[in-house]
mmCIF file of C-alpha atoms in Angstrom:
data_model
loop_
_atom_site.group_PDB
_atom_site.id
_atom_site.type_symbol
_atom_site.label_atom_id
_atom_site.label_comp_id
_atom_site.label_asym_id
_atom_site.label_seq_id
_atom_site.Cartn_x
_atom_site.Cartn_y
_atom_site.Cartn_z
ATOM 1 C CA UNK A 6 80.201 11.052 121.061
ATOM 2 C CA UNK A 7 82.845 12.132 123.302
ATOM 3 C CA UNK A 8 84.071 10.604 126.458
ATOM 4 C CA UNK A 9 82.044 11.844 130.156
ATOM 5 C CA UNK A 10 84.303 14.416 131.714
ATOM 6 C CA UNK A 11 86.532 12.915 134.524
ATOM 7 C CA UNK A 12 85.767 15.364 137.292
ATOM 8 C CA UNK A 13 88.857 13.786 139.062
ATOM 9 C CA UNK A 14 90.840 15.624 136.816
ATOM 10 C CA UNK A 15 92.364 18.476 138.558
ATOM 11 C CA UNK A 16 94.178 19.989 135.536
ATOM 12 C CA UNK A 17 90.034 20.712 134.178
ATOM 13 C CA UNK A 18 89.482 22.352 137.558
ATOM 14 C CA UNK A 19 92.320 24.618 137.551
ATOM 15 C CA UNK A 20 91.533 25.822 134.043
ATOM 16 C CA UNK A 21 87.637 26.458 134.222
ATOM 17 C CA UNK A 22 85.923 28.980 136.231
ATOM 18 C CA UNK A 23 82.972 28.539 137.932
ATOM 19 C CA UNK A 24 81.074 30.646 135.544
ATOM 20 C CA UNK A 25 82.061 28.235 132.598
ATOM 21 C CA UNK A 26 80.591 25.672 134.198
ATOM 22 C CA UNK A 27 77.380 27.246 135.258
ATOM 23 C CA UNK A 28 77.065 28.874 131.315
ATOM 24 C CA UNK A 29 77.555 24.384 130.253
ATOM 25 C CA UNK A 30 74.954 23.255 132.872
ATOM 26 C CA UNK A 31 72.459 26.349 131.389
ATOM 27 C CA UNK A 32 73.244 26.014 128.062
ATOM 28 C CA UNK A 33 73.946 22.836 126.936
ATOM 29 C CA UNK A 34 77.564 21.938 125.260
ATOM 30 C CA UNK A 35 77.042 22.146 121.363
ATOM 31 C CA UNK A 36 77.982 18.614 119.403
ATOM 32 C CA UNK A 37 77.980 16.757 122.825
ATOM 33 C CA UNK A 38 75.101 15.258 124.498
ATOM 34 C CA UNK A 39 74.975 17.663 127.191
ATOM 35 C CA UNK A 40 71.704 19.118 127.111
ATOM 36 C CA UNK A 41 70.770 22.462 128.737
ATOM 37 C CA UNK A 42 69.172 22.283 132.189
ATOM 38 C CA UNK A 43 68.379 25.206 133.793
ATOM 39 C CA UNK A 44 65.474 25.824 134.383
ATOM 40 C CA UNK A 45 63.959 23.066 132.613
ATOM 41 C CA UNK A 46 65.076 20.622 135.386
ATOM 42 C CA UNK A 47 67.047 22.411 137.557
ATOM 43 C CA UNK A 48 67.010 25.895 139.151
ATOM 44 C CA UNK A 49 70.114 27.830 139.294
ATOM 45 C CA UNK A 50 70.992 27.278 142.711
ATOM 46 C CA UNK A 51 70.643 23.319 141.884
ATOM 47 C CA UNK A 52 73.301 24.079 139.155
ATOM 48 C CA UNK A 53 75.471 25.923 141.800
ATOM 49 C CA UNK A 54 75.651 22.657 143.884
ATOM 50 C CA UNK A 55 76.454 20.279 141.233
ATOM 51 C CA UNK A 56 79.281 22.381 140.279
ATOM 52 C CA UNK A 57 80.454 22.691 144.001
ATOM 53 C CA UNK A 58 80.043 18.483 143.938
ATOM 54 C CA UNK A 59 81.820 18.207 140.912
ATOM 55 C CA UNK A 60 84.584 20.277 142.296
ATOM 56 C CA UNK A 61 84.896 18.427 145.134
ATOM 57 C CA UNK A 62 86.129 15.168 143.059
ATOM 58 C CA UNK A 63 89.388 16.663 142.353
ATOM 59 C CA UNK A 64 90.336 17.330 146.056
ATOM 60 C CA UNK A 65 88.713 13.793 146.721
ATOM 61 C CA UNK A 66 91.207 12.401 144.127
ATOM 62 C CA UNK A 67 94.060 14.638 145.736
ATOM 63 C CA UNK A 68 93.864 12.956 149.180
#
């Protein structure tokens, strides 16, 4: 299993693109246990804040 993503990582930020993320939360990360979730427990626009809140851990960490 690998190791949860540390969203406090602003190197990850700068190299992913909101799309990218949106595709993972939607579709589910092959060989990880990141499961899809839209729309079975999440709408889109659910999936459009997390990635906003995720985002916001790297300015967070920058401060």
């Amino acid at each position: 299993n690998p190791s949860p993503r540390n969203f406090t990582n602003c190197k990850f930020h700068k190299k992913r693109k909101d799309g990218e993320l949106f595709w993972v939360i939607k579709n589910g990360s092959p060989g990880t246990g990141m499961v899809s979730l839209v729309p079975a427990a999440i709408t889109e626009e659910e999936a459009w804040t997390i990635i906003n809140y995720e985002r916001s851990f790297c300015k967070a960490s920058e401060e």
